[in-house]
Coordinates of C-alpha atoms in Angstrom, one line a residue:
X1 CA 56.1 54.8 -21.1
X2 CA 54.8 52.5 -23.8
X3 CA 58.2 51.8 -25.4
X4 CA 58.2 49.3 -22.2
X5 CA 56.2 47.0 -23.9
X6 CA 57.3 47.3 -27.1
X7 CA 55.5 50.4 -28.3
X8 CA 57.3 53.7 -29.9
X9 CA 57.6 56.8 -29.1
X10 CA 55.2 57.7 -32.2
X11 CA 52.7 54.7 -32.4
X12 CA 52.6 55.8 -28.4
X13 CA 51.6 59.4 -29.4
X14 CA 49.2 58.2 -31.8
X15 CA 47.3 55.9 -29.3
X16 CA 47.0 58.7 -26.7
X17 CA 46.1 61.4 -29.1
X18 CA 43.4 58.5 -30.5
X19 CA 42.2 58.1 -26.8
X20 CA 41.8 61.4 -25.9
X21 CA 39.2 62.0 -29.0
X22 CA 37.2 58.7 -28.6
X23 CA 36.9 57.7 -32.2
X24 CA 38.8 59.5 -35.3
X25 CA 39.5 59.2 -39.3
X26 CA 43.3 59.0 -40.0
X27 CA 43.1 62.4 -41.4
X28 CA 42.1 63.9 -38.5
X29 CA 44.5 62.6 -36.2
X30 CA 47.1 63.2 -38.7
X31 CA 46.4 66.7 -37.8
X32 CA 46.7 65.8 -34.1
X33 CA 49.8 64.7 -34.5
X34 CA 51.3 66.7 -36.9
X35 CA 52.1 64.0 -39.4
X36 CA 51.2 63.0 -42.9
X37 CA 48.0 60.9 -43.4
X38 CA 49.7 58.4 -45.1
X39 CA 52.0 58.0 -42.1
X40 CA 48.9 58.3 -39.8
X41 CA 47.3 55.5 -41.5
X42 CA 50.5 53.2 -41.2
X43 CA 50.6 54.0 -37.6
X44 CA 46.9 53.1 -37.0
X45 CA 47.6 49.5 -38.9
X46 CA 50.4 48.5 -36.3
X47 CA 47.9 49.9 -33.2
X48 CA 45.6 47.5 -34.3
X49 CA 48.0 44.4 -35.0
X50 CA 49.1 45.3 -31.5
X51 CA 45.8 45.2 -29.8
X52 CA 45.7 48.8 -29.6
X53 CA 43.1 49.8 -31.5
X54 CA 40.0 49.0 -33.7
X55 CA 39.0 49.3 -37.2
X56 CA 35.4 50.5 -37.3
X57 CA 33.9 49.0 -40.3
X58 CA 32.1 52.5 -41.3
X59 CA 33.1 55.3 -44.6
X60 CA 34.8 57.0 -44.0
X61 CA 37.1 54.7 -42.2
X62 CA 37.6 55.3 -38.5
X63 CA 39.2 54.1 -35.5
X64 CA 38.8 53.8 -31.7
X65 CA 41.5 53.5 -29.0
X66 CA 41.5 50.3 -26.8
X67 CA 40.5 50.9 -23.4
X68 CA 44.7 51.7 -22.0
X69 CA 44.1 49.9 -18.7
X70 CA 42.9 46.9 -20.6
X71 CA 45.4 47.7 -23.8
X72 CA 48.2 48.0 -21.3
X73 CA 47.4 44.6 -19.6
X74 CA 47.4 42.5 -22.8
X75 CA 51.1 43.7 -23.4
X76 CA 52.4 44.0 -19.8
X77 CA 51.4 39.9 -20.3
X78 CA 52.9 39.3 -23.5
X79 CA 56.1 40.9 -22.7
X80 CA 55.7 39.1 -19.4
X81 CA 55.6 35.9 -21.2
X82 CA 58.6 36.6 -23.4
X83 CA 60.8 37.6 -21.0
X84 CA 59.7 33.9 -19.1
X85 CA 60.8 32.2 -22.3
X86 CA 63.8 34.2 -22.2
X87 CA 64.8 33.0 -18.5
X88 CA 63.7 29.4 -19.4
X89 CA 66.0 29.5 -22.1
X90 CA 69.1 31.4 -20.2
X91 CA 68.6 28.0 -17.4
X92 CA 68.9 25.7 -19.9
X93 CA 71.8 27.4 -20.9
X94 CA 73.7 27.9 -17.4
X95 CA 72.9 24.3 -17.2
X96 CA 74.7 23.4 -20.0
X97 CA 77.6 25.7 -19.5
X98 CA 77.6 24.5 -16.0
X99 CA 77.9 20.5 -17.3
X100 CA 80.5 21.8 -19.4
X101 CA 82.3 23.5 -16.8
X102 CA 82.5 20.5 -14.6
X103 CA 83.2 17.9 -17.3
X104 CA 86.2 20.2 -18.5
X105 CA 86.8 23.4 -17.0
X106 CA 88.8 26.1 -19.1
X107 CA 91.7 27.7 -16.7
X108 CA 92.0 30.2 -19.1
X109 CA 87.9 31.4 -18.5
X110 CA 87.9 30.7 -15.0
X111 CA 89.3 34.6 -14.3
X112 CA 88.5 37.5 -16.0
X113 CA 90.1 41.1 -16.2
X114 CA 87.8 44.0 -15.7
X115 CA 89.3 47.2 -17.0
X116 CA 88.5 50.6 -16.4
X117 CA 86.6 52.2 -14.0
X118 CA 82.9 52.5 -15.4
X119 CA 83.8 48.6 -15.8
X120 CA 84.5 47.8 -12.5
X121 CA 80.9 49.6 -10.8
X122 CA 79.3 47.6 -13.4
X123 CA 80.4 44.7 -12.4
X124 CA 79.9 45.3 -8.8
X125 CA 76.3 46.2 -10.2
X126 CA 75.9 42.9 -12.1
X127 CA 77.3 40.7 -9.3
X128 CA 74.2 42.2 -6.9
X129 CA 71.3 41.6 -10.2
X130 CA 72.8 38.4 -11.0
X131 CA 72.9 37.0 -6.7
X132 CA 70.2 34.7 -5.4
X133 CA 71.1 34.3 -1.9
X134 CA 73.5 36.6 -0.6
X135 CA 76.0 39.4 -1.6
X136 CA 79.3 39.2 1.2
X137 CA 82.0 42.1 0.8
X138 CA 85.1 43.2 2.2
X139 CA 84.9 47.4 2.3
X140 CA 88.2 49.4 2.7
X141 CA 89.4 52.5 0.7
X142 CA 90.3 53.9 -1.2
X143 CA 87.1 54.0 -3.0
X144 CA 86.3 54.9 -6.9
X145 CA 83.2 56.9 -6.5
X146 CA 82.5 58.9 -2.7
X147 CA 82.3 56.4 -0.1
X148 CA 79.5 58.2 1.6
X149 CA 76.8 58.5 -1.9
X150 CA 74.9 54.7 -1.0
X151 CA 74.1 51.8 -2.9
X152 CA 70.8 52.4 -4.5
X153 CA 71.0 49.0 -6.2
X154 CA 71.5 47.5 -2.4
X155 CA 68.4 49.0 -1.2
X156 CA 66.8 47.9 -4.2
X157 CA 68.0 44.3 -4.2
X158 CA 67.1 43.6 -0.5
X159 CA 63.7 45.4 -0.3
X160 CA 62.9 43.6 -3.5
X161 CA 64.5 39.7 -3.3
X162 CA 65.2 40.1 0.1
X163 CA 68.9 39.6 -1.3
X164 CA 71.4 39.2 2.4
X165 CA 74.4 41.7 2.5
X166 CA 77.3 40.9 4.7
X167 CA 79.6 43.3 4.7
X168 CA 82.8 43.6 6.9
X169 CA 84.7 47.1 6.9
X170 CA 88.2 48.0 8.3
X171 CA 88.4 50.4 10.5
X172 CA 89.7 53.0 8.0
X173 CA 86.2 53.0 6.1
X174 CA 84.9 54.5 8.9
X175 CA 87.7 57.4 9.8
X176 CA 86.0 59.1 6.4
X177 CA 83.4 61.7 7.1
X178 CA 79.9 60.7 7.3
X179 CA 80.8 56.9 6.4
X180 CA 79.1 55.7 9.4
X181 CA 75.7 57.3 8.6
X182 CA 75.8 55.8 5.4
X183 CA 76.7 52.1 7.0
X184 CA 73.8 52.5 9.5
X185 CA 71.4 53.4 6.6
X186 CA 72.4 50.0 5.3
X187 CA 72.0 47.9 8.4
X188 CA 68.1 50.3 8.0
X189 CA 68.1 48.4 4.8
X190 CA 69.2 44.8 6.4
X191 CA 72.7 44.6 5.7
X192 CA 74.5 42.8 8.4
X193 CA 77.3 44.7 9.2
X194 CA 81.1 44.0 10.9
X195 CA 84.5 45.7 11.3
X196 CA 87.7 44.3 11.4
X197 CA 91.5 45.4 11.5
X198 CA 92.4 42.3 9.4
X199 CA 90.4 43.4 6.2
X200 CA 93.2 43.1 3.6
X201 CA 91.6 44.3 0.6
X202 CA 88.1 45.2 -1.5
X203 CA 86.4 42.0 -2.3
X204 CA 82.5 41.3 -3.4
X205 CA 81.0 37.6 -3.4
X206 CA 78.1 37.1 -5.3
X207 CA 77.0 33.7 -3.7
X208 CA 79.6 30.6 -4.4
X209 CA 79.4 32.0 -7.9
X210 CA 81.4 35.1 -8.7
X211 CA 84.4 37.2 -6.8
X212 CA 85.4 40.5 -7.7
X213 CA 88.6 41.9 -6.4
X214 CA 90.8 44.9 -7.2
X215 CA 94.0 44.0 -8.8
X216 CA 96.1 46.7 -6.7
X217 CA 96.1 46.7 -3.5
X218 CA 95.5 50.5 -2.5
X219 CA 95.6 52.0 -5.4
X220 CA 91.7 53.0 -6.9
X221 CA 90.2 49.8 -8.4
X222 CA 90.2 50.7 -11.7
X223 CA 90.5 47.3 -12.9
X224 CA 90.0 44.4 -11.2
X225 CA 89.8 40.2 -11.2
X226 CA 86.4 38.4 -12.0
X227 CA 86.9 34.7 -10.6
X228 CA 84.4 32.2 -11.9
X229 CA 83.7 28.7 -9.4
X230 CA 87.2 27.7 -9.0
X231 CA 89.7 26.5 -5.8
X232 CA 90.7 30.2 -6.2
X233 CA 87.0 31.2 -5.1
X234 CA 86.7 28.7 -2.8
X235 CA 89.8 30.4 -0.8
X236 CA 88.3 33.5 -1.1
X237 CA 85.0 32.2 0.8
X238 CA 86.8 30.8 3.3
X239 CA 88.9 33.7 3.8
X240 CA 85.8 36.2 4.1
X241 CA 83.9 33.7 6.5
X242 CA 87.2 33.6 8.7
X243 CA 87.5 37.6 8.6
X244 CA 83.6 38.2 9.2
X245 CA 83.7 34.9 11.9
X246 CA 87.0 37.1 14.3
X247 CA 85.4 41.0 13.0
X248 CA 82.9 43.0 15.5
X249 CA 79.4 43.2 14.4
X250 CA 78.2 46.5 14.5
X251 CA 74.7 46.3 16.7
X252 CA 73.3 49.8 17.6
X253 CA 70.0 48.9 18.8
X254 CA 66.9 51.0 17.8
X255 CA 64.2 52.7 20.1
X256 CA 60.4 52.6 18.6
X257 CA 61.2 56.3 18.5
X258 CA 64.3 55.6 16.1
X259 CA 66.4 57.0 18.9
X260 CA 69.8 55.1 19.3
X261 CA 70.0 53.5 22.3
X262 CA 73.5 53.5 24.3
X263 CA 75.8 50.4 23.3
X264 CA 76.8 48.4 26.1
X265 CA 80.1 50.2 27.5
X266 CA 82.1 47.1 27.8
X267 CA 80.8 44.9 25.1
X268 CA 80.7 47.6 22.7
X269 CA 84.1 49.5 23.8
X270 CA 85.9 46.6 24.2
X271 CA 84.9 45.1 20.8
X272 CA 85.9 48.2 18.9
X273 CA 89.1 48.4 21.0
X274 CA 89.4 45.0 19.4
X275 CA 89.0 46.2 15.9
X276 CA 92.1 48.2 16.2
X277 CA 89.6 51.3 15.7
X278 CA 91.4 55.0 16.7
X279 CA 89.6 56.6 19.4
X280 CA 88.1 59.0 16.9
X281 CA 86.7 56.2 15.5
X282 CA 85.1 54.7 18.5
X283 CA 83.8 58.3 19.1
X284 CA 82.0 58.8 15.9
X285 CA 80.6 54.7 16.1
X286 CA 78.7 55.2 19.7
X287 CA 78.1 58.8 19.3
X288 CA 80.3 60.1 22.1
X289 CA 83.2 62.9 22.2
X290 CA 86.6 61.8 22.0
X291 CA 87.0 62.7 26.1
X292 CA 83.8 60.8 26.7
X293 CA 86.0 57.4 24.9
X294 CA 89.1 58.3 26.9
X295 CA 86.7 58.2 30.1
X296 CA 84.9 55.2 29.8
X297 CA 88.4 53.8 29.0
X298 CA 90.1 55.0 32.3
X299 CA 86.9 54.1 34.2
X300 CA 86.8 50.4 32.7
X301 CA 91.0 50.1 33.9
X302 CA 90.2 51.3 37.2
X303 CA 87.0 48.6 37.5
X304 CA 89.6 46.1 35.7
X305 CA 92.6 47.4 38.3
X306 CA 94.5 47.4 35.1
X307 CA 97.4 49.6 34.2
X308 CA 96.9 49.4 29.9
X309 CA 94.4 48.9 28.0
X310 CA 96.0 45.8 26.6
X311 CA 95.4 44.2 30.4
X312 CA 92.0 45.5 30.6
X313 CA 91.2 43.7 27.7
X314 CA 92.4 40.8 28.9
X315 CA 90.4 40.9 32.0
X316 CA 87.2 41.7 30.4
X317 CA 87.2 38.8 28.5
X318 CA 88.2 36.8 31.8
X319 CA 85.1 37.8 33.2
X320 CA 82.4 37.1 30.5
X321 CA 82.1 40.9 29.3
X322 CA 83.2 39.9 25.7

């Protein structure tokens, strides 16, 4: 625990073992610790630079620990102030990189490969630290890692910086097995979720900053692109706010009781209609059986008077219902 601040794994066994008897003579806790006194003495020299403990001006010489809630304090606020100096300094930096950037942007550092796999969910990873505002994503498989196992670093992110997700899927994210429990986990979690047919690939947005997109198509995304501000991620903005402007947003209501509540038939039916969604699909989103879809269907063509489903469509959206 101590090597968070800067303190090793044997200076941190010396400190405990020097708490837990009060006061001690080097040679003593050399014994402790089962190391030499010479290398005892050392250690206790470098716990007392650090604030960790005190030289007690007796003979034989001995030492007492530094209260550890008070010890750990002084370092949790140096390191705190270091790694403050270290942002300040990273600004200043991005600032100048930025100034570069605009003054004379280099084509050839405005896209990056990404290769191999570990790579690529690193990168994802980065693009979620490295967000201030908002992460937006295009989901559709295939995936690298199971599509159903979460996104720690997503919960993490939004509990902690309140970080927005956006996320639109295609339909075909949500054919696989347990994918839906997963995406309403994440709306739990604040992600604002939508699905739409006309998802044509993966694709993460970390603000107006970064893009990451798989360079095939539907193969696994092994390797991909990493586009830095550029008319290339411009396009790629607008394309995602155009996809997640036409996609349906997924809004399952939620009881105090954390029961679902029932969609609205038509709004919700019709929408996922919309999506291009199989009827398996639409099944597994609102919780039905397959039969229960195929009835509500038939019931809205009969309210509708119309003969496909096309036609019903049509006439729902005459009539205000989407």
């Amino acid at each position: 625990m101590w090597e968070a601040v800067g303190i090793s794994g044997v200076d941190a066994l010396a400190y405990e073992a020097l708490v837990r008897r009060g006061r001690s003579e080097a040679e003593t806790l050399a014994a402790d610790i089962a190391l030499s006194r010479t290398q005892t003495t050392r250690i206790l020299g470098r716990l007392v630079e650090r604030g960790l403990a005190t030289r007690l001006p007796v003979s034989p010489v001995q030492y007492v620990a530094v209260p550890p809630d008070v010890a750990a304090s002084s370092l949790i606020s140096e390191r705190q102030r270091e790694l403050m100096q270290l942002w300040a300094h990273a600004q200043q930096l991005a600032t100048e990189q930025a100034a570069l950037d605009r003054d004379a942007p280099d084509p050839a550092s405005l896209i990056e490969i990404v290769d191999g796999a570990v790579n690529v969910q690193n990168a994802v990873i980065r693009l979620q630290r490295t967000a201030k505002h908002q992460i937006r994503a295009l989901d559709m498989p295939p995936y690298l890692d199971h599509p159903v196992a979460g996104n720690p670093e997503q919960f993490s992110q939004a509990e902690e910086r309140c970080l927005v997700y956006r996320v639109v899927y295609h339909p075909s994210a949500l054919e696989i097995p347990g994918r839906l429990d997963d995406v309403w986990r994440r709306i739990q979690h604040g992600e604002r979720a939508r699905v739409s047919g006309r998802v044509p690939m993966k694709m993460v947005l970390c603000d107006d900053q970064l893009a990451l997109i798989p360079i095939s198509r539907r193969a696994v995304a092994d390797a991909a692109y990493l586009v830095r501000p550029s008319s290339m991620l411009d396009a790629f903005s607008e394309l995602f706010e155009a996809i997640w402007d036409r996609a349906v947003s997924f809004n399952r209501l939620k009881r105090a009781d954390g029961e679902a509540d029932r969609p609205a038939v038509a709004g919700e039916l019709l929408s996922l209609l919309a999506t291009g969604a199989t009827d398996e699909t639409i099944a597994r989103t609102l919780g039905w059986s397959v039969r229960t879809v195929h009835r509500h269907i038939h019931k809205m063509m009969a309210e509708t008077g119309a003969e496909t489903r096309f036609q019903a469509g049509m006439e729902a959206v005459r009539r205000g219902w989407i």
